[in-house]
PDB file of C-alpha atoms in Angstrom:
ATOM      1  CA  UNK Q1424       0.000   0.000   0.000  1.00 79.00           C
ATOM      2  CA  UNK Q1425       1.292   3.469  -0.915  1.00 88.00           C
ATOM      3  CA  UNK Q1426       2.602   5.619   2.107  1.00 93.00           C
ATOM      4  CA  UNK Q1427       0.846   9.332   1.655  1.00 95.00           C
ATOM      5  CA  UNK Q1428       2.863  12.584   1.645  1.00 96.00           C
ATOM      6  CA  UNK Q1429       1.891  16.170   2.261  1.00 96.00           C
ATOM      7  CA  UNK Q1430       2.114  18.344   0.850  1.00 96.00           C
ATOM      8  CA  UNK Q1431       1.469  17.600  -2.565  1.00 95.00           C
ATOM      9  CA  UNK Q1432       3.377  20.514  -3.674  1.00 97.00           C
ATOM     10  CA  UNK Q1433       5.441  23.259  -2.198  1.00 97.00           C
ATOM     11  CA  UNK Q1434       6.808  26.797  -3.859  1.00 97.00           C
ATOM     12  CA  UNK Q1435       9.759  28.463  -1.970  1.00 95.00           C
ATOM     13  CA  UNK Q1436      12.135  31.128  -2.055  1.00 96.00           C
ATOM     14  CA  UNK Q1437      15.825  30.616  -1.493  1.00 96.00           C
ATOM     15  CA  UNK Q1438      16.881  30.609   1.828  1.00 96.00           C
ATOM     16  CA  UNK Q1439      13.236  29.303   3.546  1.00 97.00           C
ATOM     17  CA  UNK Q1440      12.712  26.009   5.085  1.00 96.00           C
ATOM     18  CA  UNK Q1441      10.449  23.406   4.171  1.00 96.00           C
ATOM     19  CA  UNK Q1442       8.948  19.923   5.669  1.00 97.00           C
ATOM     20  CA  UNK Q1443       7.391  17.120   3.936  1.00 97.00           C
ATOM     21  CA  UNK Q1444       5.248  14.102   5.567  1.00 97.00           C
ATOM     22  CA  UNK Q1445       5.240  10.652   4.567  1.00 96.00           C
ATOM     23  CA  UNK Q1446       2.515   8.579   6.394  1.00 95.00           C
ATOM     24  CA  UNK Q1447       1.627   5.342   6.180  1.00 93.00           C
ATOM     25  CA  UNK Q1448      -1.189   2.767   7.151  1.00 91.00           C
ATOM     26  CA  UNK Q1449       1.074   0.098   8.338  1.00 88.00           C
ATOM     27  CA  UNK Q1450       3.873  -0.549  10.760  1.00 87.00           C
ATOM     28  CA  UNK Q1451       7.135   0.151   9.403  1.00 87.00           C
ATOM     29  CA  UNK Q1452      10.490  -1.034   9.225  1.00 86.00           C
ATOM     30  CA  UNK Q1453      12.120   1.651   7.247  1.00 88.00           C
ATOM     31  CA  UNK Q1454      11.656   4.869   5.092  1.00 91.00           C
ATOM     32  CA  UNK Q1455      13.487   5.912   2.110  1.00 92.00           C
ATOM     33  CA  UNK Q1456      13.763   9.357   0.373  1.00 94.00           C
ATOM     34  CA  UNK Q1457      14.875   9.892  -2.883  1.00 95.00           C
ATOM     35  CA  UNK Q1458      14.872  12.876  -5.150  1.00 96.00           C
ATOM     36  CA  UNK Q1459      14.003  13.398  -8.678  1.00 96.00           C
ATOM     37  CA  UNK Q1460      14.827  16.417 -10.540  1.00 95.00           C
ATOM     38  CA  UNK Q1461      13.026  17.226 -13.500  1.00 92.00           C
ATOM     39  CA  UNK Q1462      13.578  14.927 -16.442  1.00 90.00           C
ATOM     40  CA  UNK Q1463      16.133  12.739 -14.340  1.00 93.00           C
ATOM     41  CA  UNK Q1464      16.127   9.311 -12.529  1.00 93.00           C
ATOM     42  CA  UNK Q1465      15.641   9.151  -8.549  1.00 95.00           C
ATOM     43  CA  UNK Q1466      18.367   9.494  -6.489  1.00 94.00           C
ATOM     44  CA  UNK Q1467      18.972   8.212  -3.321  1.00 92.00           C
ATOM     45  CA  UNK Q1468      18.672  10.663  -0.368  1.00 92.00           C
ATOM     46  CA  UNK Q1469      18.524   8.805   2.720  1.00 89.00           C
ATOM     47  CA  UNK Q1470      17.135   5.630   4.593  1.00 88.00           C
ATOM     48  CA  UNK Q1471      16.019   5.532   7.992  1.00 88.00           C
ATOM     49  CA  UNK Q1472      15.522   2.251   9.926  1.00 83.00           C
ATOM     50  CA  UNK Q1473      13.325   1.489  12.695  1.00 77.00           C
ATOM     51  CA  UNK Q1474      14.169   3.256  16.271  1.00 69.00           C
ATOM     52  CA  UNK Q1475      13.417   6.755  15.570  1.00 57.00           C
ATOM     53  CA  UNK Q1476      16.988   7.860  13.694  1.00 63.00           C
ATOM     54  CA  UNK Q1477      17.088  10.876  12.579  1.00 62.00           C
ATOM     55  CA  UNK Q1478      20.003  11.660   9.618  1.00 65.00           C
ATOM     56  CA  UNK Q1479      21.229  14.233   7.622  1.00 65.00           C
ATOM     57  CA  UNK Q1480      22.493  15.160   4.380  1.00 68.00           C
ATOM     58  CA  UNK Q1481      24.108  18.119   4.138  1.00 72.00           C
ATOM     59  CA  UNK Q1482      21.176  20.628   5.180  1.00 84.00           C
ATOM     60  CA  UNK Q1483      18.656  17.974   4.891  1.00 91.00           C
ATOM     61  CA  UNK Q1484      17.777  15.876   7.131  1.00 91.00           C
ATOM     62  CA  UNK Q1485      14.974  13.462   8.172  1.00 92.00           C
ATOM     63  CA  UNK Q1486      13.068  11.945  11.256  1.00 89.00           C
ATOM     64  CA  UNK Q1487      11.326   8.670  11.728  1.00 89.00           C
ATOM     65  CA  UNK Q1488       8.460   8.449  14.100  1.00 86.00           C
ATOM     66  CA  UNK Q1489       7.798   4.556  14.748  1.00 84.00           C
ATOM     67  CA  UNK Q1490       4.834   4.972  16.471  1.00 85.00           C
ATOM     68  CA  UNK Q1491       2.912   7.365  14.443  1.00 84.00           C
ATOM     69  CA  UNK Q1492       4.115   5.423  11.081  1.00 90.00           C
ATOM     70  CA  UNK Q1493       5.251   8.300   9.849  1.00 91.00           C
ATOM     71  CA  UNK Q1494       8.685  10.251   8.403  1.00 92.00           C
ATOM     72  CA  UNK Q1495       9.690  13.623   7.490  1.00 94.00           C
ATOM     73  CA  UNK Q1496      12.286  15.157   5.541  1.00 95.00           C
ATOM     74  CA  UNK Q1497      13.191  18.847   6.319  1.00 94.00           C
ATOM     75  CA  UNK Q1498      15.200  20.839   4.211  1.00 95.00           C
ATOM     76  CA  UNK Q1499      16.596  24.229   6.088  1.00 93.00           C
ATOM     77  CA  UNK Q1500      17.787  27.018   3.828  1.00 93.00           C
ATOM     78  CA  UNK Q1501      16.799  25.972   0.783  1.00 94.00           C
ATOM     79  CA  UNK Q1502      18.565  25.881  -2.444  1.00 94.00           C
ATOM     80  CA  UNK Q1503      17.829  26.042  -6.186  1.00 95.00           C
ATOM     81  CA  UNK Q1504      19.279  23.160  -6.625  1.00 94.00           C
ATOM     82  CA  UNK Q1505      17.067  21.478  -4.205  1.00 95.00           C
ATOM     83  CA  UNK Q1506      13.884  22.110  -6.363  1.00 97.00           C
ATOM     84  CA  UNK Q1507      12.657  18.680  -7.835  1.00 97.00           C
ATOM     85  CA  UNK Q1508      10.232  16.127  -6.595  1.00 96.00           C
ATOM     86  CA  UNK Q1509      10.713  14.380  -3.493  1.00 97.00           C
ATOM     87  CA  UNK Q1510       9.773  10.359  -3.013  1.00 96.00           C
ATOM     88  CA  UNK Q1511       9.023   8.671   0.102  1.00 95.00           C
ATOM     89  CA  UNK Q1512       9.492   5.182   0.270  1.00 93.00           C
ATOM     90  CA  UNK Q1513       8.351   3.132   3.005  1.00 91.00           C
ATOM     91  CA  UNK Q1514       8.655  -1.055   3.812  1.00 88.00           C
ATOM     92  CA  UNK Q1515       6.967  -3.162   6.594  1.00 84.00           C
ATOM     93  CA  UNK Q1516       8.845  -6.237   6.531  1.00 79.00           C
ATOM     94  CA  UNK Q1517      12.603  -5.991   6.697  1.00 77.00           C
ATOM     95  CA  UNK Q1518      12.877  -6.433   2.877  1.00 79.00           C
ATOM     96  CA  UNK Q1519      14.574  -3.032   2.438  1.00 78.00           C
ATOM     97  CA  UNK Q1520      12.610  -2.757  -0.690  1.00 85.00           C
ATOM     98  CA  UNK Q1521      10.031   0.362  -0.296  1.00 88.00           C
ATOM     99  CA  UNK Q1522       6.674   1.335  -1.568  1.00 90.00           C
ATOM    100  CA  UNK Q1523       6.832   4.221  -2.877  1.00 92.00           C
ATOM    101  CA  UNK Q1524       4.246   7.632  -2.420  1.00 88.00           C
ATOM    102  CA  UNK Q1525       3.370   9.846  -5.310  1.00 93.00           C
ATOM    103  CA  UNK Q1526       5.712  12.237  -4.402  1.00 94.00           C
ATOM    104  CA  UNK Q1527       6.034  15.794  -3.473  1.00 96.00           C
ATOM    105  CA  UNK Q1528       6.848  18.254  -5.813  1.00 96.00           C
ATOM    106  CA  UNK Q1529       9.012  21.305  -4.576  1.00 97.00           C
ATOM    107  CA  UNK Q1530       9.766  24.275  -6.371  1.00 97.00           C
ATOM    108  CA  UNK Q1531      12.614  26.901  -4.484  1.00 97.00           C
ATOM    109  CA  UNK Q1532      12.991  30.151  -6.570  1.00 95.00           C
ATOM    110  CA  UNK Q1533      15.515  32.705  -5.946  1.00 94.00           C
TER     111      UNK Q1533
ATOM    112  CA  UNK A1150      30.911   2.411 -14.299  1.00 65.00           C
ATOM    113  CA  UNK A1151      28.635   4.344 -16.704  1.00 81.00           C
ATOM    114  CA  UNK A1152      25.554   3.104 -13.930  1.00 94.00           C
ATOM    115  CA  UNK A1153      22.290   2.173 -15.154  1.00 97.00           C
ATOM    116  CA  UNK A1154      21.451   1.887 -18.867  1.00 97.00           C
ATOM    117  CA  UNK A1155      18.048   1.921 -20.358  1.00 97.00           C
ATOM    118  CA  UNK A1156      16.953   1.785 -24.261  1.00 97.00           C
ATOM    119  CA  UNK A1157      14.998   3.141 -25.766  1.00 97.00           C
ATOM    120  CA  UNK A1158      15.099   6.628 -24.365  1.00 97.00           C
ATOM    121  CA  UNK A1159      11.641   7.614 -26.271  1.00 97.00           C
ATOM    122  CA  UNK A1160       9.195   5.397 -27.928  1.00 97.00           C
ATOM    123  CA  UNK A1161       6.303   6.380 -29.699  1.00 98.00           C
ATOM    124  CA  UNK A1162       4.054   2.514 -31.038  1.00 97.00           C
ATOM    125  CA  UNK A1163       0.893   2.214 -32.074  1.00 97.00           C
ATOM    126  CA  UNK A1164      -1.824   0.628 -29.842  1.00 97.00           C
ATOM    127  CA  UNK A1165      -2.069  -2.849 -30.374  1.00 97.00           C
ATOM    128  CA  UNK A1166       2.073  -2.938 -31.028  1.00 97.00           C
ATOM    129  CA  UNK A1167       4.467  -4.739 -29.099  1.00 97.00           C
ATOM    130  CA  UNK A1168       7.386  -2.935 -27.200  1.00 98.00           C
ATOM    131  CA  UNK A1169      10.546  -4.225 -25.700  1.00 98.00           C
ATOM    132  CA  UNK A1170      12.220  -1.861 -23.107  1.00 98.00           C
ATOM    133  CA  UNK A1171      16.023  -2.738 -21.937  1.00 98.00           C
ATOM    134  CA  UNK A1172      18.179  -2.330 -19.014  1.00 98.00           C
ATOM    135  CA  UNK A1173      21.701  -2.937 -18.543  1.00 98.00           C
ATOM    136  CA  UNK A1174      22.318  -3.181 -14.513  1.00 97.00           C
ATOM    137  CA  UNK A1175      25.730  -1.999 -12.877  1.00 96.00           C
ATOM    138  CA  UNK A1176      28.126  -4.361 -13.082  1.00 95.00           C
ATOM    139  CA  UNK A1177      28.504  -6.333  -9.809  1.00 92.00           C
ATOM    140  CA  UNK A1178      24.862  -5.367  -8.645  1.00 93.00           C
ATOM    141  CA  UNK A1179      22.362  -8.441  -8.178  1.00 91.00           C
ATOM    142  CA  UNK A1180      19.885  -7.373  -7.792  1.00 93.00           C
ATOM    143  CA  UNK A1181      16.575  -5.785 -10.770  1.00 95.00           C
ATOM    144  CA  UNK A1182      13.847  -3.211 -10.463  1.00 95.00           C
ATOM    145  CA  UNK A1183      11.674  -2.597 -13.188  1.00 97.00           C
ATOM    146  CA  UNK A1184       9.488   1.320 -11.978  1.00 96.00           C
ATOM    147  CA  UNK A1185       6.274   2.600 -13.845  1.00 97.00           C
ATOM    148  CA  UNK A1186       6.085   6.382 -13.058  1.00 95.00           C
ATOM    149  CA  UNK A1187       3.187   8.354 -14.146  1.00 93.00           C
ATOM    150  CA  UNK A1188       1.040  11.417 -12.733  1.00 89.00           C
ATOM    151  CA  UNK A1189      -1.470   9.577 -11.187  1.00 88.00           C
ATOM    152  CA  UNK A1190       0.353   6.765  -9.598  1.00 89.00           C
ATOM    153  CA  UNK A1191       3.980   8.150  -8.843  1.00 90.00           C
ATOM    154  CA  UNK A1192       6.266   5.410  -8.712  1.00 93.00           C
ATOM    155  CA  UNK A1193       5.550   2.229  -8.796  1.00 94.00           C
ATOM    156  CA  UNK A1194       7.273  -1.291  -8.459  1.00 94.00           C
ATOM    157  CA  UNK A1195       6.639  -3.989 -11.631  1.00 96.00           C
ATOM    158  CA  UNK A1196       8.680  -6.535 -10.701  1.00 96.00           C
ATOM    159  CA  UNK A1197      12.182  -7.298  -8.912  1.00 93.00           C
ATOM    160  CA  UNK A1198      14.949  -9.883  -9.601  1.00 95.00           C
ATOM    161  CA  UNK A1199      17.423 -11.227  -7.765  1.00 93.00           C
ATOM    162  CA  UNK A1200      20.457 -12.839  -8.950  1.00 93.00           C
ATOM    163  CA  UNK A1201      18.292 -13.336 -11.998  1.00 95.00           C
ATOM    164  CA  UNK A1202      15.243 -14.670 -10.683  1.00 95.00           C
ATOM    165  CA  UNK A1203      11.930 -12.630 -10.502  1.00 95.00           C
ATOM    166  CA  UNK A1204      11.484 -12.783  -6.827  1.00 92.00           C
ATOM    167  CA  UNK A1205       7.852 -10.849  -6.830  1.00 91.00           C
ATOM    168  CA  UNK A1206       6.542  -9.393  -9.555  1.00 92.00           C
ATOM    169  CA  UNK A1207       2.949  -8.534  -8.017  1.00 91.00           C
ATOM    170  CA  UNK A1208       3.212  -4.948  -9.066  1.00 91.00           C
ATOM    171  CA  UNK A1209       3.228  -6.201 -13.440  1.00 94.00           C
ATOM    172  CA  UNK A1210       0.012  -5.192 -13.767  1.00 88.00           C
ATOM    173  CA  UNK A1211      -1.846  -7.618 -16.001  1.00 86.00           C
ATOM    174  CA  UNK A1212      -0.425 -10.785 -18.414  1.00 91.00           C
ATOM    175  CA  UNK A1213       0.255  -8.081 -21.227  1.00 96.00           C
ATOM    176  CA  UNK A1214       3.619  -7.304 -19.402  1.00 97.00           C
ATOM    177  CA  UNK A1215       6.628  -9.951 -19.188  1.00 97.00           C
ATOM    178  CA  UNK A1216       9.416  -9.361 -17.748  1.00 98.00           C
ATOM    179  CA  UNK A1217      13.363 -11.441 -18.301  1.00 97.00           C
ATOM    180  CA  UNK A1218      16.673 -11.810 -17.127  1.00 97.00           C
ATOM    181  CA  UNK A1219      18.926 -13.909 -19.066  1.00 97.00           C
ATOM    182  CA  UNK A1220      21.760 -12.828 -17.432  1.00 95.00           C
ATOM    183  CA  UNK A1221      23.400 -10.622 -14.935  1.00 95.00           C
ATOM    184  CA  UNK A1222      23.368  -7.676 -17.249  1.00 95.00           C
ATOM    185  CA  UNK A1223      20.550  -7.545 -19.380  1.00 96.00           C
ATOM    186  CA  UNK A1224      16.715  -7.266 -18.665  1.00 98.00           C
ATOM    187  CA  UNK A1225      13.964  -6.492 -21.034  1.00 98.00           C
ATOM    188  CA  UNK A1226      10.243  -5.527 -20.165  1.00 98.00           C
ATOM    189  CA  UNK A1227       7.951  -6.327 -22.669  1.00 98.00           C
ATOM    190  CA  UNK A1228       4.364  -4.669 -23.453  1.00 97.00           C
ATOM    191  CA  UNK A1229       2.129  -7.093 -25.550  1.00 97.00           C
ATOM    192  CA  UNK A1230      -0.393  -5.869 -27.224  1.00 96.00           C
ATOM    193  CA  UNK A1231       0.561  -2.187 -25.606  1.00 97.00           C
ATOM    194  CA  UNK A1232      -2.885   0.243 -24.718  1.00 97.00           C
ATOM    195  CA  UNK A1233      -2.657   3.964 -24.597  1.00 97.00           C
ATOM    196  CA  UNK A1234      -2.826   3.528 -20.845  1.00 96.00           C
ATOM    197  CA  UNK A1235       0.508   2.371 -20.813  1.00 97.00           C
ATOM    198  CA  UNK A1236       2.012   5.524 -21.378  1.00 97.00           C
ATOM    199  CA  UNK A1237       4.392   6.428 -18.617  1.00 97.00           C
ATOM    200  CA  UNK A1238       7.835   6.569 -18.110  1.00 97.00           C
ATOM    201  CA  UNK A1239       9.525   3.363 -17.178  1.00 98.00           C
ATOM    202  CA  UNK A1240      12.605   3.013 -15.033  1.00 97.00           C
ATOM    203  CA  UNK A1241      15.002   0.269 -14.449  1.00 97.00           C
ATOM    204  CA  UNK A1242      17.465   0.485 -11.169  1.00 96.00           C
ATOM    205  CA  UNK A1243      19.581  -2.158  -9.880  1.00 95.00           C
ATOM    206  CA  UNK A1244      21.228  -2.237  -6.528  1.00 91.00           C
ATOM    207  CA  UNK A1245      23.482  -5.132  -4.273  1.00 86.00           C
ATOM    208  CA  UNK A1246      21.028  -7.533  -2.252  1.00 77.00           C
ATOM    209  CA  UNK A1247      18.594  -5.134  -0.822  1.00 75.00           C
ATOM    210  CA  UNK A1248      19.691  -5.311   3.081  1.00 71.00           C
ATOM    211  CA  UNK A1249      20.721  -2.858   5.750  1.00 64.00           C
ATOM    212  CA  UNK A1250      24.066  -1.368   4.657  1.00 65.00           C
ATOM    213  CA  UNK A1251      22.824  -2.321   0.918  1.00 62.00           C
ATOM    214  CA  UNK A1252      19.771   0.181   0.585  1.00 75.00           C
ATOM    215  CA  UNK A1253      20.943   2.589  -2.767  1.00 86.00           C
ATOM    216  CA  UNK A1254      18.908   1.443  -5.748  1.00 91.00           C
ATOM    217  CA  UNK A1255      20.491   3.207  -8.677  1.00 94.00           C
ATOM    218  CA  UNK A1256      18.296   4.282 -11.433  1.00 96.00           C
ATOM    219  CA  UNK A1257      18.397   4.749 -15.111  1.00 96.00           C
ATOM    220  CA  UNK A1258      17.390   7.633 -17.296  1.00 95.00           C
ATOM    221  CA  UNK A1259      13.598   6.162 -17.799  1.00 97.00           C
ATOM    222  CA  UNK A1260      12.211   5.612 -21.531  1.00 98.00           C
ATOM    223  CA  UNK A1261       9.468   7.022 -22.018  1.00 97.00           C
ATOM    224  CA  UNK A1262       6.418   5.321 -23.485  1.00 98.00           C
ATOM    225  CA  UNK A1263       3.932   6.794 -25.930  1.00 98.00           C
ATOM    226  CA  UNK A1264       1.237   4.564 -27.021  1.00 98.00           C
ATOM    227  CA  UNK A1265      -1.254   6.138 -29.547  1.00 97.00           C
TER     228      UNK A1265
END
């Protein structure tokens, strides 16, 4: 089943932050984020594993709330370059192979 | 390594046509994705291999898809007859075993399906 994210679709301006939700109905054993710039492939962000981790890359980062069966990725100071669309991936059985969302699209102008 | 290679980029067929899409994996990877991404749907998983062998392919929508891997470095997904609602952009990745310090899938540049 697909894990839902919110927003759908964000517009920035350089320098602001921005969060985005990943949700899901089931329990989960990890979360994956991967971004996807316009006309490209995804590429790998970030996994988080069970236990609440939280990691970063570079200025983003992302939480994982076991509980709640939910993750967010939070990107501080935003960059053009971080404008694309953003995938959550999430798995419930220790296969490491996710189910991905529809994605989030975000949009950071100068 | 030049990472994941898919052919076509672009193909434009004809309802009713077949269509053949290709991957080349990166070398030493064993394991096969095979992605559908369109508007509605996002991304979504057709079928995965491993070492080769379609492990779960629960995602290929109906029995007009087929998916193979002869060998370590070649897949093909094939569309027969292919609908209009086919149209997306399809992406091949391959990654080592999916596992805890193996989690990167590496994708390809997508072809994108028109079928009119």
């Amino acid at each position: 089943q697909q894990p839902v994210q919110s927003p759908q679709a964000v517009i920035l301006r350089e320098g602001e932050d921005a969060v985005i939700n990943c949700s899901s109905s089931k329990a989960l054993y990890s979360v994956h984020w991967y971004r996807q710039k316009h006309g490209e492939a995804p590429v790998f962000l970030m996994i988080l594993l069970k236990g609440g981790e939280q990691k970063g890359h570079d200025k983003i980062s992302a939480s994982f709330n076991e509980k709640k069966q939910q993750s967010s990725l939070y990107l501080t100071a935003s960059q053009l370059s971080y404008s694309g669309t953003y995938f959550c991936g999430t798995e419930s059985g220790g296969s490491y192979i996710p189910t991905f969302g529809r994605g989030t699209s975000l949009i950071v102008h100068p | 390594d030049a990472g994941v290679i898919q052919s076509p980029r672009h193909e434009v067929t004809e309802m009713g046509q077949e269509v053949t899409l290709r991957c080349k994996p990166i070398s030493g990877h064993n394991s096969l994705f095979w992605y559908r991404q369109t508007m509605m749907r996002g991304l979504e998983l057709l079928i995965y291999f491993n070492n080769n062998v379609p492990i779960d392919d629960s995602g290929m929508p109906e029995d007009r898809f087929s998916a193979k891997m002869p060998n370590a470095s070649f897949s093909t997904l094939k569309i027969q007859p292919s609908e209009p609602r086919d149209s997306a952009v399809y992406f091949c990745a391959s990654s080592l075993e999916p596992g805890q310090r193996n989690t990167e899938a590496f994708f390809g540049q997508g072809t994108r399906l028109t079928v009119v």
